[in-house]
PDB file of C-alpha atoms in Angstrom:
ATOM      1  CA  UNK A  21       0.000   0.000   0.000  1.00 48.00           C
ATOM      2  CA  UNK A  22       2.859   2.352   0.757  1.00 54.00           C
ATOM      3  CA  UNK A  23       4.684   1.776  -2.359  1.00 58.00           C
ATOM      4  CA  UNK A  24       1.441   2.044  -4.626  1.00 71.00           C
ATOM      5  CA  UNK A  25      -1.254   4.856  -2.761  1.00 73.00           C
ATOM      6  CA  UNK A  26      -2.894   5.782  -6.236  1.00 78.00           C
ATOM      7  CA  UNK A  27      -3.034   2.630  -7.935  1.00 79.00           C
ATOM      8  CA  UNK A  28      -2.882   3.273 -11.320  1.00 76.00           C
ATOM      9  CA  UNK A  29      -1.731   0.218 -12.159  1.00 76.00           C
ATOM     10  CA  UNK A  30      -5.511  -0.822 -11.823  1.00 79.00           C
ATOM     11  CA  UNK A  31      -6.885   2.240 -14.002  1.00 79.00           C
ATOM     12  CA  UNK A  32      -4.724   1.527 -17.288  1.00 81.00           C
ATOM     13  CA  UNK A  33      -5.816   0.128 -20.421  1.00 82.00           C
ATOM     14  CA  UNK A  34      -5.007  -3.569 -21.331  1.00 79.00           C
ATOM     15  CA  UNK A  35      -2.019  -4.265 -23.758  1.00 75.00           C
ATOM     16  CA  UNK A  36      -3.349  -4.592 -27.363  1.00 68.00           C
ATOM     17  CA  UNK A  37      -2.710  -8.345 -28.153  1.00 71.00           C
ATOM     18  CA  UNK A  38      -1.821  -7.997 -31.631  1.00 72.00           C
ATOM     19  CA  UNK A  39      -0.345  -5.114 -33.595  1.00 70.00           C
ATOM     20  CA  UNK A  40      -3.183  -2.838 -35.950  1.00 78.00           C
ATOM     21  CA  UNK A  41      -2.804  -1.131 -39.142  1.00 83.00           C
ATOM     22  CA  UNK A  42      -1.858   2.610 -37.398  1.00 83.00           C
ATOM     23  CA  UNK A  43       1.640   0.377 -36.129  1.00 83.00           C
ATOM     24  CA  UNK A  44       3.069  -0.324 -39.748  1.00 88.00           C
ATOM     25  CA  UNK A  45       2.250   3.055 -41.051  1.00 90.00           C
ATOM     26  CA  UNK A  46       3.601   4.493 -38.520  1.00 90.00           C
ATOM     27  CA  UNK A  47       7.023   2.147 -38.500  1.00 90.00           C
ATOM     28  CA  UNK A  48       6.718   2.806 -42.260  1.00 92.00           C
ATOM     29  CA  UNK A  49       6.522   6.670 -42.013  1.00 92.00           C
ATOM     30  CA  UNK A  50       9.517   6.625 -39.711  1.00 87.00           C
ATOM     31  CA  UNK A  51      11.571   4.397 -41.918  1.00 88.00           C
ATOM     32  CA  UNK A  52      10.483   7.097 -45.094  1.00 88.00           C
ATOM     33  CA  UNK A  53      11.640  10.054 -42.698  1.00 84.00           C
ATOM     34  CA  UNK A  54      15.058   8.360 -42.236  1.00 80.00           C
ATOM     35  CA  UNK A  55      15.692   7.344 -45.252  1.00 79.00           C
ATOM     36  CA  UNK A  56      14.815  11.120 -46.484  1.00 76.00           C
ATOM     37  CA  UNK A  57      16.560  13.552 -44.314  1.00 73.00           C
ATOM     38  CA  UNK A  58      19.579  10.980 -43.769  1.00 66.00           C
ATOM     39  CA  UNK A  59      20.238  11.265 -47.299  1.00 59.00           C
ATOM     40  CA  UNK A  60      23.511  13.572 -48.356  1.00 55.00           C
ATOM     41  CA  UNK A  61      21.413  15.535 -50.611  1.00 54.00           C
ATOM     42  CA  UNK A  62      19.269  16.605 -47.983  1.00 54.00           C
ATOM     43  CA  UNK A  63      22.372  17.140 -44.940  1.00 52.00           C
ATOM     44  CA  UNK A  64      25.679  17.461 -45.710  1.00 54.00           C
ATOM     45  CA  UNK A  65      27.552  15.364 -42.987  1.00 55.00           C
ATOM     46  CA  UNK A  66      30.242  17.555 -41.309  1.00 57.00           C
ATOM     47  CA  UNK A  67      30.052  20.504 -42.544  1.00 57.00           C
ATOM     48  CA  UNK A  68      29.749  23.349 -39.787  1.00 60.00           C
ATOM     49  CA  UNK A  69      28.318  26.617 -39.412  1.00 57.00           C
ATOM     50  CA  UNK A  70      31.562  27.875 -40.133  1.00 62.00           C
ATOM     51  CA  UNK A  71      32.470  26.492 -43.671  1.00 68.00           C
ATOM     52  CA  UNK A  72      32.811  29.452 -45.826  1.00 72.00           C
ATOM     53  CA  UNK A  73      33.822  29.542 -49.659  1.00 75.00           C
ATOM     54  CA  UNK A  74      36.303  32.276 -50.951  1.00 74.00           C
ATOM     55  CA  UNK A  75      35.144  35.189 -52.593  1.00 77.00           C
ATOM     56  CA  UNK A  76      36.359  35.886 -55.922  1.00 76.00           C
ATOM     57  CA  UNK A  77      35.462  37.840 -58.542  1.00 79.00           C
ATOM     58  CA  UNK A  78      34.272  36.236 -61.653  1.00 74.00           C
ATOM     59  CA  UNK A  79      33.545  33.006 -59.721  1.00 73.00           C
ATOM     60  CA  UNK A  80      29.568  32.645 -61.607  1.00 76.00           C
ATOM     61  CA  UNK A  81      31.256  32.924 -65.374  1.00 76.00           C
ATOM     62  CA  UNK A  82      33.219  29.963 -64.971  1.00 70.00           C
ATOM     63  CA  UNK A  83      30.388  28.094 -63.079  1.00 75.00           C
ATOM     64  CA  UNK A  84      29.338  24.834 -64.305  1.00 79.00           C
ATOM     65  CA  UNK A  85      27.398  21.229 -63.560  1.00 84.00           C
ATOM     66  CA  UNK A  86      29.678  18.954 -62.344  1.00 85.00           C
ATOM     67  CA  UNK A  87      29.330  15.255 -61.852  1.00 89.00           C
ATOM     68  CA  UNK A  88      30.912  14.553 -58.440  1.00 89.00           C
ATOM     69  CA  UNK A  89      31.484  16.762 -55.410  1.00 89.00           C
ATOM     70  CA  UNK A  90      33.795  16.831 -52.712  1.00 91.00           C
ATOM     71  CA  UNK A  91      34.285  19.359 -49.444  1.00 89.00           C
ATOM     72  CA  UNK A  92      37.724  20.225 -47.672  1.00 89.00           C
ATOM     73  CA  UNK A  93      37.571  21.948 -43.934  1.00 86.00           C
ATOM     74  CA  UNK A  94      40.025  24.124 -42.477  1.00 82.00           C
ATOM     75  CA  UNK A  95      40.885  21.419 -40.217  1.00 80.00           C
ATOM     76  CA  UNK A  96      42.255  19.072 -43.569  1.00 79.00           C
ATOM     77  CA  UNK A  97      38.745  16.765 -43.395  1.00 85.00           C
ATOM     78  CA  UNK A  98      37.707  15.897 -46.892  1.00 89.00           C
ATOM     79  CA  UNK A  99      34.081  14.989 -46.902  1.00 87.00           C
ATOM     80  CA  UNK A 100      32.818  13.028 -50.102  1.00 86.00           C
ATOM     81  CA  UNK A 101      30.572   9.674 -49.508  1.00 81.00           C
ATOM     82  CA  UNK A 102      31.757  10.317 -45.755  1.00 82.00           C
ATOM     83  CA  UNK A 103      35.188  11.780 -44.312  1.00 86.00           C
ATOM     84  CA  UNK A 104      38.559  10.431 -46.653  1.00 88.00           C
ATOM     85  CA  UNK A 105      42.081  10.722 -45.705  1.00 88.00           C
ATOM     86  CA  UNK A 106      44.041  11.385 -49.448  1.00 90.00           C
ATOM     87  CA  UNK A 107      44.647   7.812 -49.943  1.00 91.00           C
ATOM     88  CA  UNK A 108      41.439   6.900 -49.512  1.00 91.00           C
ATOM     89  CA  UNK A 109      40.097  10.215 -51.742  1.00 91.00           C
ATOM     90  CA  UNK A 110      42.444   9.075 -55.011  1.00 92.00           C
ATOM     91  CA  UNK A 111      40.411   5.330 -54.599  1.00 93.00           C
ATOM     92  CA  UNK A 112      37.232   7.557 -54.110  1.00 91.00           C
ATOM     93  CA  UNK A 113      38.103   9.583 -57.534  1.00 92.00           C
ATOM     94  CA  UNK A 114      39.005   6.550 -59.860  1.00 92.00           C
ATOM     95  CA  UNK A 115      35.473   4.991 -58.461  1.00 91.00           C
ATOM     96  CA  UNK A 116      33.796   8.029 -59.613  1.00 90.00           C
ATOM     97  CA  UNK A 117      35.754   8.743 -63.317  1.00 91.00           C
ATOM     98  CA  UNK A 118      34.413   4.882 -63.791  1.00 91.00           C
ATOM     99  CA  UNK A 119      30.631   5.871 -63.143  1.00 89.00           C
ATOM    100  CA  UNK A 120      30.646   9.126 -65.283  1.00 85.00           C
ATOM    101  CA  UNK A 121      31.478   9.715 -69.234  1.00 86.00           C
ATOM    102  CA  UNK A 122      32.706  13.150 -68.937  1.00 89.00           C
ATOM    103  CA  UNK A 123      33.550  13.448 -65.221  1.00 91.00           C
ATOM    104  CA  UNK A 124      34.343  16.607 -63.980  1.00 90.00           C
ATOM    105  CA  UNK A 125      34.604  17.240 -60.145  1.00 91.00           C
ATOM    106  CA  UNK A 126      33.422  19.980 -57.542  1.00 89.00           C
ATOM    107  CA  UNK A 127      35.745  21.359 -54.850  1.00 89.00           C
ATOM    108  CA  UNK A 128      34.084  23.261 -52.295  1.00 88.00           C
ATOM    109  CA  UNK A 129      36.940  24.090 -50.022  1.00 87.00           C
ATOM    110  CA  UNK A 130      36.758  26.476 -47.068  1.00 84.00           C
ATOM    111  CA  UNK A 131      38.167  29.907 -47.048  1.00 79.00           C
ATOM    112  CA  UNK A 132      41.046  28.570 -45.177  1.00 81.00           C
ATOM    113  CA  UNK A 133      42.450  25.777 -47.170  1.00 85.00           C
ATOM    114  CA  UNK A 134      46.343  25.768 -47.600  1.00 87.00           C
ATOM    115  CA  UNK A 135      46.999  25.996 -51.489  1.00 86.00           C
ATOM    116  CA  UNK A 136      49.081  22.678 -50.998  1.00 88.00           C
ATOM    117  CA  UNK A 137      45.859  20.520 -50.411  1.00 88.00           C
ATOM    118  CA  UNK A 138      43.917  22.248 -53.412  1.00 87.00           C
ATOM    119  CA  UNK A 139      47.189  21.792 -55.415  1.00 90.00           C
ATOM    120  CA  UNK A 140      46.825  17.994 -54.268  1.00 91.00           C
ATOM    121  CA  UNK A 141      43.285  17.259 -54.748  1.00 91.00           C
ATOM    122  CA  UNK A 142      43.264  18.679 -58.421  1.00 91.00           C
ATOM    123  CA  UNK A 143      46.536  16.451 -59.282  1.00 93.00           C
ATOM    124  CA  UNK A 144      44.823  13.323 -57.633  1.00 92.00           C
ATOM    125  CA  UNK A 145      41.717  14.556 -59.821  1.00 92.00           C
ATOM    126  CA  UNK A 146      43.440  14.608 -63.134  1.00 93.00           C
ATOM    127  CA  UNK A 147      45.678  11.669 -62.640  1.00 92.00           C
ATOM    128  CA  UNK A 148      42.365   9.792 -62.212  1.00 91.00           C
ATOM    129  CA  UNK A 149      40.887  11.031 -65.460  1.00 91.00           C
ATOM    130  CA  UNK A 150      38.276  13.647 -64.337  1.00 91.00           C
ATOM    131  CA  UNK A 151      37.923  16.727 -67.237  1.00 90.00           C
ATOM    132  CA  UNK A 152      37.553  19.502 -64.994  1.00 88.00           C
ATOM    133  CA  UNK A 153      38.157  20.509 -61.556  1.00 89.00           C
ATOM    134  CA  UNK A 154      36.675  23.375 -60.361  1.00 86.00           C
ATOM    135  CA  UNK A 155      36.967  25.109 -56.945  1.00 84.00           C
ATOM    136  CA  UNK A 156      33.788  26.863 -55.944  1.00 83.00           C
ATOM    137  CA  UNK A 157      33.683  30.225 -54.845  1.00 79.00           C
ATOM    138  CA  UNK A 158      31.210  32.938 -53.737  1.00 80.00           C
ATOM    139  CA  UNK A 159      30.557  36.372 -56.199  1.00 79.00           C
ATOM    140  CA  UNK A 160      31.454  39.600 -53.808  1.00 80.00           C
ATOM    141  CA  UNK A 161      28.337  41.566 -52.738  1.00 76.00           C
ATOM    142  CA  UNK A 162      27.607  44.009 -55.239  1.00 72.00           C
ATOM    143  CA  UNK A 163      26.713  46.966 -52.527  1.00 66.00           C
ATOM    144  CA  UNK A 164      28.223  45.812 -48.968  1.00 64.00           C
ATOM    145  CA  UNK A 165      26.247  47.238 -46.101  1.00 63.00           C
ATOM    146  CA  UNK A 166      27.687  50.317 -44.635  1.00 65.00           C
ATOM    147  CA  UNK A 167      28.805  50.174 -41.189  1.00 57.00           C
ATOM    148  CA  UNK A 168      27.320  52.320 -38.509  1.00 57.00           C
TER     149      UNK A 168
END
């Protein structure tokens, strides 16, 4: 009696014995919602708040579709079908020239990237056979906000 002074217990509904129709759509709806928003088109894994492209002049004239993308941090974390080391990036690239009939690749590398590892990405690029490699890049605003 101590341990239990409202009973509850009594007041509950019974278990269902067997599982309904709402259960599966509802298992369903959650297995749709995963599959959705844990795609990499959706979220970019890895990428912070803090990832920022340079900004160069001219960078929309020379913009075009590419067939494979990669992302370098500041921090030397290179973020394709999930974080690479530069071994494992070259195997990544030959996988991807082998998919695509004019491959061409996407760098989006944060304003803090060493020249080195863009210098070493593009080599590993072309030595695998992609066309193109181009490094993405922000337009400068065309009126910057005056400060107070």
């Amino acid at each position: 009696m101590i341990t239990r002074p409202l009973d509850l217990a009594s007041r509950l509904r019974p278990a269902p014995r067997s599982f309904d129709a709402l259960f599966y759509v509802n298992v369903g709806a959650l297995a749709l919602f995963f599959l959705v928003f844990g795609s990499r088109f959706v979220l970019a894994p890895g990428l912070g708040v803090d990832f920022q492209l340079p900004v160069t002049r001219g960078a929309l004239v020379s913009a075009m579709t590419t067939t494979s993308t990669i992302s370098v941090k500041n921090s030397g974390q290179i973020l394709a079908d999930g974080l690479l080391s530069m071994p494992q990036l070259r195997e990544w690239l030959k996988t991807e020239v082998k998919q695509n009939k004019h491959p061409s690749l996407l760098v989006r590398m944060s304003a803090g990237v060493p020249v080195s590892v863009q210098n070493e990405i593009a080599s590993a690029a072309k030595e695998a056979g992609f066309e193109s490699v181009i490094v993405a890049a922000e337009e400068p605003a065309a009126n910057p906000a005056p400060g107070r």
